Amino acid sequence: MYGKAFAPEYQGALAALSVNSSLEDVLAAGTERLRAAQREGSAAEAARSGLAVAEAHRRLGNTAEADRAWKASYRTARGAGDASAMAWALWSGGTLARQRGALALARRLLALAAELGGRSGDVVVRGYSLAGLAETGRIQGDYEAVGALHEQLLAEARRRGEARHTVWALEGIAQMHRNNGSYDSAYAMFAEAAEIASGADDRRGRAWALRGMADVVSARDGDTGRALELLDEAEAACREMSLSGALAYNHKMRGNVLYRAARYAEARDLYRLALAEFREMDEPRGTALARLGLVKSLARLGRDRARTAADLAGLARDLERIGLRHSRRMVLAAHEELGIEAPPGIEAPRAAAPEAGQ
């Protein structure tokens, strides 16, 4: 039995904030409380309210502000000798680094956060940091290395009845199953995640689960209408909570669904929208993946093959630079699909290549 979802990153005087609080509201409350704590000389409270400020900025796509905020929170926590708050700040910084495509930095910060969390006895931040490490490996396509960790974290979350973390772990495992072509198990896990999130009033988690369900319904069943309905519901939650990143990935997935339905002009427009959103929030992984969908759509609409080949070559370099190990397989799959000869050095896919933007 799962309890109501909560947001442990909202701490101190901000602990009453809901996981579903609008990010603008979180930012306003966090900024106000941070200033009050600074006036009062309460370093511990300043560090924890600064964490909420950092997370609100990150999820709103304000990456420069988020970077300054988590570092300030860490410095304040270190000055106060608060190891738990230091760990939370490092977790926020590591999550931001992953969002910005700095995957090696993300791993370092998240590993430090997990270590500090363990030393301080804060099992929640330790769990969140390990989850961050698992997610970093997953988006790189390193499923063998992180699959067991995902399963471990899922078992721990189920045992504690922690809905939000259970939903996260289910969605991560489901994504790996989907990318390996195991659509039925992926759909079952996304659907369970959506159900748990709904019961726990976790609108953010439900929105991500609905996105995953839409992907499978489109790819496995060819049910474009149902997939778009699921994305409509997810988008409404993203807009209500000002989830800029989730909204951009929703638009990218909508492009995927329309592309599979051979509605290439509509897909092109959605990929362009997602591309602009990712660029605005300095999200290189999303930017590259939206570009891949856009290149494929433009090719289907008659774009010159030489320009398409050049774009694919540029994408291969960018995805490799980010550190996505499945990037070569993704680009090769696009070459094969479009009938464009791939340059030497791009290896054949060993598993089902993820769709653009996974």
mmCIF file of C-alpha atoms in Angstrom:
data_model
loop_
_atom_site.group_PDB
_atom_site.id
_atom_site.type_symbol
_atom_site.label_atom_id
_atom_site.label_comp_id
_atom_site.label_asym_id
_atom_site.label_seq_id
_atom_site.Cartn_x
_atom_site.Cartn_y
_atom_site.Cartn_z
ATOM 1 C CA MET A 1 0.000 0.000 0.000
ATOM 2 C CA TYR A 2 1.411 3.355 -0.997
ATOM 3 C CA GLY A 3 0.976 6.608 0.836
ATOM 4 C CA LYS A 4 0.578 10.032 -0.675
ATOM 5 C CA ALA A 5 3.567 11.192 -2.714
ATOM 6 C CA PHE A 6 5.790 13.779 -1.071
ATOM 7 C CA ALA A 7 8.703 15.934 -2.202
ATOM 8 C CA PRO A 8 11.684 15.442 0.149
ATOM 9 C CA GLU A 9 13.652 18.105 -1.726
ATOM 10 C CA TYR A 10 11.310 20.689 -0.182
ATOM 11 C CA GLN A 11 12.684 20.953 3.342
ATOM 12 C CA GLY A 12 12.639 23.040 6.485
ATOM 13 C CA ALA A 13 9.904 25.671 6.433
ATOM 14 C CA LEU A 14 9.050 24.576 2.871
ATOM 15 C CA ALA A 15 8.293 20.962 3.809
ATOM 16 C CA ALA A 16 4.559 21.627 3.524
ATOM 17 C CA LEU A 17 4.858 22.234 -0.224
ATOM 18 C CA SER A 18 3.221 19.540 -2.327
ATOM 19 C CA VAL A 19 4.911 17.439 -4.986
ATOM 20 C CA ASN A 20 2.293 18.979 -7.288
ATOM 21 C CA SER A 21 3.007 22.593 -6.355
ATOM 22 C CA SER A 22 3.464 24.883 -9.338
ATOM 23 C CA LEU A 23 7.159 25.490 -9.861
ATOM 24 C CA GLU A 24 6.577 29.234 -9.991
ATOM 25 C CA ASP A 25 4.989 28.947 -6.532
ATOM 26 C CA VAL A 26 7.909 26.861 -5.273
ATOM 27 C CA LEU A 27 10.396 29.367 -6.638
ATOM 28 C CA ALA A 28 8.573 32.299 -5.062
ATOM 29 C CA ALA A 29 8.210 30.594 -1.673
ATOM 30 C CA GLY A 30 11.775 29.287 -1.734
ATOM 31 C CA THR A 31 13.251 32.673 -2.634
ATOM 32 C CA GLU A 32 11.261 34.418 0.090
ATOM 33 C CA ARG A 33 12.259 31.859 2.709
ATOM 34 C CA LEU A 34 15.908 31.931 1.609
ATOM 35 C CA ARG A 35 16.089 35.689 2.068
ATOM 36 C CA ALA A 36 14.409 35.456 5.460
ATOM 37 C CA ALA A 37 16.842 32.736 6.579
ATOM 38 C CA GLN A 38 19.783 34.849 5.445
ATOM 39 C CA ARG A 39 18.471 37.836 7.422
ATOM 40 C CA GLU A 40 17.971 35.631 10.475
ATOM 41 C CA GLY A 41 21.444 34.137 10.150
ATOM 42 C CA SER A 42 20.055 30.591 9.926
ATOM 43 C CA ALA A 43 22.544 28.780 7.705
ATOM 44 C CA ALA A 44 20.778 25.418 7.908
ATOM 45 C CA GLU A 45 17.461 26.911 6.810
ATOM 46 C CA ALA A 46 19.157 28.935 4.073
ATOM 47 C CA ALA A 47 20.799 25.814 2.656
ATOM 48 C CA ARG A 48 17.535 23.882 2.565
ATOM 49 C CA SER A 49 15.440 26.694 1.133
ATOM 50 C CA GLY A 50 18.194 27.263 -1.413
ATOM 51 C CA LEU A 51 17.760 23.646 -2.494
ATOM 52 C CA ALA A 52 14.111 24.294 -3.347
ATOM 53 C CA VAL A 53 15.146 27.378 -5.319
ATOM 54 C CA ALA A 54 17.720 25.332 -7.241
ATOM 55 C CA GLU A 55 15.233 22.576 -8.060
ATOM 56 C CA ALA A 56 12.518 25.003 -9.161
ATOM 57 C CA HIS A 57 14.945 26.772 -11.474
ATOM 58 C CA ARG A 58 16.206 23.461 -12.877
ATOM 59 C CA ARG A 59 12.751 22.137 -13.665
ATOM 60 C CA LEU A 60 11.732 25.463 -15.177
ATOM 61 C CA GLY A 61 14.732 25.236 -17.487
ATOM 62 C CA ASN A 62 16.610 28.153 -15.874
ATOM 63 C CA THR A 63 19.896 26.276 -15.863
ATOM 64 C CA ALA A 64 22.261 29.162 -15.079
ATOM 65 C CA GLU A 65 20.153 30.178 -12.082
ATOM 66 C CA ALA A 66 19.880 26.558 -10.958
ATOM 67 C CA ASP A 67 23.654 26.168 -11.145
ATOM 68 C CA ARG A 68 24.229 29.208 -8.939
ATOM 69 C CA ALA A 69 21.536 28.132 -6.483
ATOM 70 C CA TRP A 70 22.726 24.581 -5.823
ATOM 71 C CA LYS A 71 26.322 25.738 -5.386
ATOM 72 C CA ALA A 72 25.230 28.432 -2.932
ATOM 73 C CA SER A 73 23.169 25.864 -1.029
ATOM 74 C CA TYR A 74 26.184 23.532 -0.853
ATOM 75 C CA ARG A 75 28.529 26.267 0.390
ATOM 76 C CA THR A 76 26.040 27.331 3.056
ATOM 77 C CA ALA A 77 25.482 23.733 4.190
ATOM 78 C CA ARG A 78 29.212 23.095 4.324
ATOM 79 C CA GLY A 79 29.714 26.214 6.436
ATOM 80 C CA ALA A 80 27.031 24.966 8.803
ATOM 81 C CA GLY A 81 28.539 21.470 8.942
ATOM 82 C CA ASP A 82 25.256 19.974 7.698
ATOM 83 C CA ALA A 83 26.266 16.860 5.751
ATOM 84 C CA SER A 84 22.699 15.945 4.857
ATOM 85 C CA ALA A 85 22.043 19.360 3.307
ATOM 86 C CA MET A 86 25.392 19.143 1.501
ATOM 87 C CA ALA A 87 24.313 15.807 0.022
ATOM 88 C CA TRP A 88 20.994 17.229 -1.167
ATOM 89 C CA ALA A 89 22.769 20.157 -2.842
ATOM 90 C CA LEU A 90 25.147 17.747 -4.599
ATOM 91 C CA TRP A 91 22.179 15.653 -5.713
ATOM 92 C CA SER A 92 20.591 18.764 -7.220
ATOM 93 C CA GLY A 93 23.860 19.675 -8.935
ATOM 94 C CA GLY A 94 24.312 16.171 -10.296
ATOM 95 C CA THR A 95 20.759 16.100 -11.616
ATOM 96 C CA LEU A 96 21.327 19.456 -13.306
ATOM 97 C CA ALA A 97 24.581 18.223 -14.819
ATOM 98 C CA ARG A 98 22.774 15.237 -16.333
ATOM 99 C CA GLN A 99 20.068 17.532 -17.684
ATOM 100 C CA ARG A 100 22.758 19.652 -19.342
ATOM 101 C CA GLY A 101 24.451 16.626 -20.889
ATOM 102 C CA ALA A 102 27.526 16.696 -18.615
ATOM 103 C CA LEU A 103 27.224 13.023 -17.757
ATOM 104 C CA ALA A 104 30.690 12.480 -16.275
ATOM 105 C CA LEU A 105 30.160 15.421 -13.915
ATOM 106 C CA ALA A 106 26.693 14.111 -13.064
ATOM 107 C CA ARG A 107 28.142 10.771 -12.015
ATOM 108 C CA ARG A 108 30.803 12.418 -9.827
ATOM 109 C CA LEU A 109 28.366 14.709 -8.042
ATOM 110 C CA LEU A 110 25.743 12.016 -7.535
ATOM 111 C CA ALA A 111 28.332 9.553 -6.212
ATOM 112 C CA LEU A 112 29.510 12.178 -3.710
ATOM 113 C CA ALA A 113 25.902 12.869 -2.732
ATOM 114 C CA ALA A 114 25.245 9.166 -2.124
ATOM 115 C CA GLU A 115 28.394 8.883 -0.014
ATOM 116 C CA LEU A 116 27.534 11.946 2.059
ATOM 117 C CA GLY A 117 23.970 10.776 2.444
ATOM 118 C CA GLY A 118 25.186 7.455 3.774
ATOM 119 C CA ARG A 119 27.617 9.064 6.203
ATOM 120 C CA SER A 120 24.996 11.485 7.502
ATOM 121 C CA GLY A 121 22.359 8.782 7.900
ATOM 122 C CA ASP A 122 19.987 10.435 5.421
ATOM 123 C CA VAL A 123 18.692 7.360 3.630
ATOM 124 C CA VAL A 124 16.385 9.403 1.409
ATOM 125 C CA VAL A 125 19.066 11.518 -0.230
ATOM 126 C CA ARG A 126 21.252 8.443 -0.538
ATOM 127 C CA GLY A 127 18.424 6.654 -2.359
ATOM 128 C CA TYR A 128 17.726 9.628 -4.615
ATOM 129 C CA SER A 129 21.416 9.917 -5.460
ATOM 130 C CA LEU A 130 21.728 6.224 -6.300
ATOM 131 C CA ALA A 131 18.609 6.601 -8.434
ATOM 132 C CA GLY A 132 20.289 9.516 -10.198
ATOM 133 C CA LEU A 133 23.332 7.368 -10.918
ATOM 134 C CA ALA A 134 21.087 4.636 -12.276
ATOM 135 C CA GLU A 135 19.231 7.076 -14.502
ATOM 136 C CA THR A 136 22.471 8.545 -15.814
ATOM 137 C CA GLY A 137 23.633 5.091 -16.864
ATOM 138 C CA ARG A 138 20.251 4.300 -18.353
ATOM 139 C CA ILE A 139 20.114 7.297 -20.647
ATOM 140 C CA GLN A 140 23.584 6.363 -21.861
ATOM 141 C CA GLY A 141 22.219 2.975 -22.851
ATOM 142 C CA ASP A 142 24.376 1.121 -20.315
ATOM 143 C CA TYR A 143 21.544 -1.182 -19.305
ATOM 144 C CA GLU A 144 23.672 -4.076 -18.082
ATOM 145 C CA ALA A 145 25.462 -1.845 -15.590
ATOM 146 C CA VAL A 146 22.381 -0.164 -14.117
ATOM 147 C CA GLY A 147 19.581 -2.671 -14.619
ATOM 148 C CA ALA A 148 20.246 -4.415 -11.302
ATOM 149 C CA LEU A 149 20.449 -1.073 -9.488
ATOM 150 C CA HIS A 150 17.063 -0.051 -10.896
ATOM 151 C CA GLU A 151 15.580 -3.348 -9.674
ATOM 152 C CA GLN A 152 17.187 -2.908 -6.241
ATOM 153 C CA LEU A 153 15.827 0.614 -5.874
ATOM 154 C CA LEU A 154 12.383 -0.534 -7.004
ATOM 155 C CA ALA A 155 12.352 -3.281 -4.374
ATOM 156 C CA GLU A 156 13.434 -0.833 -1.655
ATOM 157 C CA ALA A 157 10.797 1.717 -2.673
ATOM 158 C CA ARG A 158 8.052 -0.933 -2.684
ATOM 159 C CA ARG A 159 9.151 -2.152 0.737
ATOM 160 C CA ARG A 160 8.944 1.372 2.169
ATOM 161 C CA GLY A 161 5.689 2.090 0.363
ATOM 162 C CA GLU A 162 7.264 5.179 -1.180
ATOM 163 C CA ALA A 163 5.058 5.916 -4.163
ATOM 164 C CA ARG A 164 7.141 8.556 -5.914
ATOM 165 C CA HIS A 165 10.304 6.481 -5.960
ATOM 166 C CA THR A 166 8.411 3.345 -6.969
ATOM 167 C CA VAL A 167 6.949 5.226 -9.917
ATOM 168 C CA TRP A 168 10.390 6.498 -10.938
ATOM 169 C CA ALA A 169 11.951 3.029 -10.810
ATOM 170 C CA LEU A 170 9.089 1.406 -12.717
ATOM 171 C CA GLU A 171 9.349 4.038 -15.437
ATOM 172 C CA GLY A 172 13.109 3.579 -15.749
ATOM 173 C CA ILE A 173 12.876 -0.207 -16.044
ATOM 174 C CA ALA A 174 9.939 0.130 -18.438
ATOM 175 C CA GLN A 175 11.996 2.449 -20.657
ATOM 176 C CA MET A 176 14.797 -0.112 -20.855
ATOM 177 C CA HIS A 177 12.310 -2.847 -21.763
ATOM 178 C CA ARG A 178 10.745 -0.626 -24.414
ATOM 179 C CA ASN A 179 14.124 0.241 -25.945
ATOM 180 C CA ASN A 180 14.994 -3.457 -26.118
ATOM 181 C CA GLY A 181 11.729 -4.195 -27.921
ATOM 182 C CA SER A 182 9.864 -5.778 -24.987
ATOM 183 C CA TYR A 183 6.732 -3.707 -25.524
ATOM 184 C CA ASP A 184 4.288 -5.760 -23.457
ATOM 185 C CA SER A 185 6.331 -5.695 -20.247
ATOM 186 C CA ALA A 186 7.162 -2.031 -20.826
ATOM 187 C CA TYR A 187 3.499 -1.124 -21.173
ATOM 188 C CA ALA A 188 2.551 -3.088 -18.053
ATOM 189 C CA MET A 189 5.177 -1.231 -16.020
ATOM 190 C CA PHE A 190 4.230 2.196 -17.380
ATOM 191 C CA ALA A 191 0.577 1.442 -16.641
ATOM 192 C CA GLU A 192 1.371 0.320 -13.083
ATOM 193 C CA ALA A 193 3.436 3.483 -12.579
ATOM 194 C CA ALA A 194 0.532 5.617 -13.819
ATOM 195 C CA GLU A 195 -1.878 3.839 -11.466
ATOM 196 C CA ILE A 196 0.395 4.214 -8.413
ATOM 197 C CA ALA A 197 1.081 7.862 -9.244
ATOM 198 C CA SER A 198 -2.621 8.550 -9.604
ATOM 199 C CA GLY A 199 -3.416 6.945 -6.239
ATOM 200 C CA ALA A 200 -0.586 8.880 -4.575
ATOM 201 C CA ASP A 201 -1.564 12.179 -6.234
ATOM 202 C CA ASP A 202 1.781 12.419 -8.025
ATOM 203 C CA ARG A 203 0.839 14.315 -11.179
ATOM 204 C CA ARG A 204 4.418 14.671 -12.361
ATOM 205 C CA GLY A 205 5.056 10.933 -12.151
ATOM 206 C CA ARG A 206 1.752 10.177 -13.858
ATOM 207 C CA ALA A 207 2.572 12.565 -16.702
ATOM 208 C CA TRP A 208 5.848 10.755 -17.406
ATOM 209 C CA ALA A 209 4.126 7.358 -17.197
ATOM 210 C CA LEU A 210 1.426 8.453 -19.647
ATOM 211 C CA ARG A 211 4.139 9.556 -22.038
ATOM 212 C CA GLY A 212 5.664 6.078 -21.867
ATOM 213 C CA MET A 213 2.291 4.418 -22.410
ATOM 214 C CA ALA A 214 1.662 6.639 -25.435
ATOM 215 C CA ASP A 215 5.004 5.628 -26.904
ATOM 216 C CA VAL A 216 4.234 1.917 -26.610
ATOM 217 C CA VAL A 217 0.648 2.274 -27.841
ATOM 218 C CA SER A 218 1.981 4.052 -30.910
ATOM 219 C CA ALA A 219 4.991 1.817 -31.610
ATOM 220 C CA ARG A 220 3.399 -1.554 -30.769
ATOM 221 C CA ASP A 221 -0.246 -1.048 -31.703
ATOM 222 C CA GLY A 222 -0.146 1.754 -34.250
ATOM 223 C CA ASP A 223 -2.957 3.419 -32.286
ATOM 224 C CA THR A 224 -2.201 7.056 -33.013
ATOM 225 C CA GLY A 225 -5.461 8.408 -31.603
ATOM 226 C CA ARG A 226 -5.059 6.716 -28.225
ATOM 227 C CA ALA A 227 -1.418 7.760 -28.019
ATOM 228 C CA LEU A 228 -2.311 11.393 -28.644
ATOM 229 C CA GLU A 229 -5.053 11.232 -26.012
ATOM 230 C CA LEU A 230 -2.550 10.015 -23.431
ATOM 231 C CA LEU A 231 -0.139 12.788 -24.390
ATOM 232 C CA ASP A 232 -2.927 15.360 -24.129
ATOM 233 C CA GLU A 233 -3.577 14.317 -20.528
ATOM 234 C CA ALA A 234 0.126 14.385 -19.718
ATOM 235 C CA GLU A 235 0.574 17.801 -21.319
ATOM 236 C CA ALA A 236 -2.221 19.284 -19.227
ATOM 237 C CA ALA A 237 -0.396 18.243 -16.051
ATOM 238 C CA CYS A 238 2.913 19.567 -17.365
ATOM 239 C CA ARG A 239 1.371 22.957 -18.079
ATOM 240 C CA GLU A 240 -0.434 23.112 -14.751
ATOM 241 C CA MET A 241 2.815 22.513 -12.874
ATOM 242 C CA SER A 242 5.067 24.471 -15.279
ATOM 243 C CA LEU A 243 7.180 21.386 -16.025
ATOM 244 C CA SER A 244 9.196 22.834 -18.899
ATOM 245 C CA GLY A 245 11.443 19.826 -19.446
ATOM 246 C CA ALA A 246 8.640 17.276 -19.258
ATOM 247 C CA LEU A 247 6.579 19.398 -21.641
ATOM 248 C CA ALA A 248 9.406 19.507 -24.185
ATOM 249 C CA TYR A 249 9.777 15.715 -24.035
ATOM 250 C CA ASN A 250 6.004 15.409 -24.384
ATOM 251 C CA HIS A 251 6.127 17.496 -27.577
ATOM 252 C CA LYS A 252 9.037 15.420 -28.855
ATOM 253 C CA MET A 253 7.067 12.229 -28.196
ATOM 254 C CA ARG A 254 4.054 13.681 -29.965
ATOM 255 C CA GLY A 255 6.374 14.188 -32.927
ATOM 256 C CA ASN A 256 7.409 10.519 -32.701
ATOM 257 C CA VAL A 257 3.785 9.399 -32.693
ATOM 258 C CA LEU A 258 2.904 11.530 -35.718
ATOM 259 C CA TYR A 259 6.042 10.427 -37.559
ATOM 260 C CA ARG A 260 5.126 6.763 -37.116
ATOM 261 C CA ALA A 261 1.684 7.580 -38.516
ATOM 262 C CA ALA A 262 3.376 9.074 -41.624
ATOM 263 C CA ARG A 263 2.020 12.520 -40.719
ATOM 264 C CA TYR A 264 5.409 14.004 -41.497
ATOM 265 C CA ALA A 265 4.523 17.685 -41.785
ATOM 266 C CA GLU A 266 2.827 17.631 -38.380
ATOM 267 C CA ALA A 267 5.749 15.688 -36.904
ATOM 268 C CA ARG A 268 8.185 18.240 -38.332
ATOM 269 C CA ASP A 269 6.326 21.069 -36.606
ATOM 270 C CA LEU A 270 6.295 19.251 -33.249
ATOM 271 C CA TYR A 271 10.002 18.435 -33.464
ATOM 272 C CA ARG A 272 10.725 22.082 -34.239
ATOM 273 C CA LEU A 273 8.697 23.151 -31.207
ATOM 274 C CA ALA A 274 10.482 20.656 -28.942
ATOM 275 C CA LEU A 275 13.848 21.689 -30.378
ATOM 276 C CA ALA A 276 13.208 25.338 -29.523
ATOM 277 C CA GLU A 277 12.104 24.373 -26.000
ATOM 278 C CA PHE A 278 15.170 22.208 -25.388
ATOM 279 C CA ARG A 279 17.512 24.901 -26.677
ATOM 280 C CA GLU A 280 15.892 27.518 -24.456
ATOM 281 C CA MET A 281 16.594 25.411 -21.374
ATOM 282 C CA ASP A 282 20.108 24.397 -22.478
ATOM 283 C CA GLU A 283 19.216 20.696 -22.661
ATOM 284 C CA PRO A 284 21.716 19.189 -25.153
ATOM 285 C CA ARG A 285 20.406 15.634 -25.012
ATOM 286 C CA GLY A 286 16.843 16.677 -25.790
ATOM 287 C CA THR A 287 18.137 19.104 -28.413
ATOM 288 C CA ALA A 288 20.036 16.375 -30.236
ATOM 289 C CA LEU A 289 17.177 13.911 -30.084
ATOM 290 C CA ALA A 290 14.634 16.456 -31.337
ATOM 291 C CA ARG A 291 17.055 17.263 -34.156
ATOM 292 C CA LEU A 292 17.124 13.592 -35.115
ATOM 293 C CA GLY A 293 13.354 13.482 -35.390
ATOM 294 C CA LEU A 294 13.379 16.716 -37.386
ATOM 295 C CA VAL A 295 16.023 15.431 -39.816
ATOM 296 C CA LYS A 296 14.001 12.275 -40.429
ATOM 297 C CA SER A 297 10.770 14.234 -40.939
ATOM 298 C CA LEU A 298 12.393 16.640 -43.379
ATOM 299 C CA ALA A 299 13.886 13.720 -45.292
ATOM 300 C CA ARG A 300 10.438 12.142 -45.607
ATOM 301 C CA LEU A 301 9.151 15.464 -46.925
ATOM 302 C CA GLY A 302 11.691 15.438 -49.750
ATOM 303 C CA ARG A 303 14.742 17.185 -48.358
ATOM 304 C CA ASP A 304 17.984 16.761 -50.303
ATOM 305 C CA ARG A 305 19.690 13.470 -49.406
ATOM 306 C CA ALA A 306 23.138 15.049 -49.160
ATOM 307 C CA ARG A 307 21.903 17.534 -46.566
ATOM 308 C CA THR A 308 20.229 14.724 -44.650
ATOM 309 C CA ALA A 309 23.448 12.709 -44.644
ATOM 310 C CA ALA A 310 25.410 15.730 -43.394
ATOM 311 C CA ASP A 311 22.885 16.346 -40.627
ATOM 312 C CA LEU A 312 23.044 12.713 -39.518
ATOM 313 C CA ALA A 313 26.833 12.855 -39.401
ATOM 314 C CA GLY A 314 26.654 15.978 -37.235
ATOM 315 C CA LEU A 315 24.145 14.315 -34.948
ATOM 316 C CA ALA A 316 26.361 11.263 -34.537
ATOM 317 C CA ARG A 317 29.206 13.514 -33.391
ATOM 318 C CA ASP A 318 26.994 15.463 -30.990
ATOM 319 C CA LEU A 319 25.412 12.390 -29.430
ATOM 320 C CA GLU A 320 28.830 10.771 -29.057
ATOM 321 C CA ARG A 321 30.146 13.925 -27.377
ATOM 322 C CA ILE A 322 27.267 13.899 -24.899
ATOM 323 C CA GLY A 323 28.162 10.304 -24.048
ATOM 324 C CA LEU A 324 25.098 8.389 -25.224
ATOM 325 C CA ARG A 325 26.504 4.956 -25.992
ATOM 326 C CA HIS A 326 23.541 3.960 -28.106
ATOM 327 C CA SER A 327 23.949 7.030 -30.329
ATOM 328 C CA ARG A 328 25.693 5.154 -33.122
ATOM 329 C CA ARG A 329 22.854 2.642 -33.242
ATOM 330 C CA MET A 330 20.253 5.398 -33.362
ATOM 331 C CA VAL A 331 21.968 7.191 -36.222
ATOM 332 C CA LEU A 332 22.574 3.970 -38.135
ATOM 333 C CA ALA A 333 18.907 3.061 -37.762
ATOM 334 C CA ALA A 334 18.027 6.442 -39.301
ATOM 335 C CA HIS A 335 20.461 5.822 -42.178
ATOM 336 C CA GLU A 336 18.910 2.417 -42.837
ATOM 337 C CA GLU A 337 15.354 3.696 -42.567
ATOM 338 C CA LEU A 338 15.967 6.547 -44.997
ATOM 339 C CA GLY A 339 18.069 4.469 -47.401
ATOM 340 C CA ILE A 340 21.160 6.653 -46.968
ATOM 341 C CA GLU A 341 24.529 4.935 -46.808
ATOM 342 C CA ALA A 342 26.181 5.337 -43.417
ATOM 343 C CA PRO A 343 29.796 6.500 -43.231
ATOM 344 C CA PRO A 344 32.439 4.044 -42.002
ATOM 345 C CA GLY A 345 32.769 3.622 -38.252
ATOM 346 C CA ILE A 346 29.108 3.480 -37.291
ATOM 347 C CA GLU A 347 28.496 0.071 -35.764
ATOM 348 C CA ALA A 348 25.436 -2.065 -36.378
ATOM 349 C CA PRO A 349 22.765 -2.045 -33.676
ATOM 350 C CA ARG A 350 22.932 -4.883 -31.155
ATOM 351 C CA ALA A 351 19.418 -4.316 -29.876
ATOM 352 C CA ALA A 352 16.316 -2.475 -30.906
ATOM 353 C CA ALA A 353 17.425 1.125 -31.390
ATOM 354 C CA PRO A 354 15.443 3.646 -29.365
ATOM 355 C CA GLU A 355 13.181 5.991 -31.254
ATOM 356 C CA ALA A 356 14.373 9.555 -31.656
ATOM 357 C CA GLY A 357 14.291 11.231 -28.283
ATOM 358 C CA GLN A 358 14.218 8.248 -25.951
#
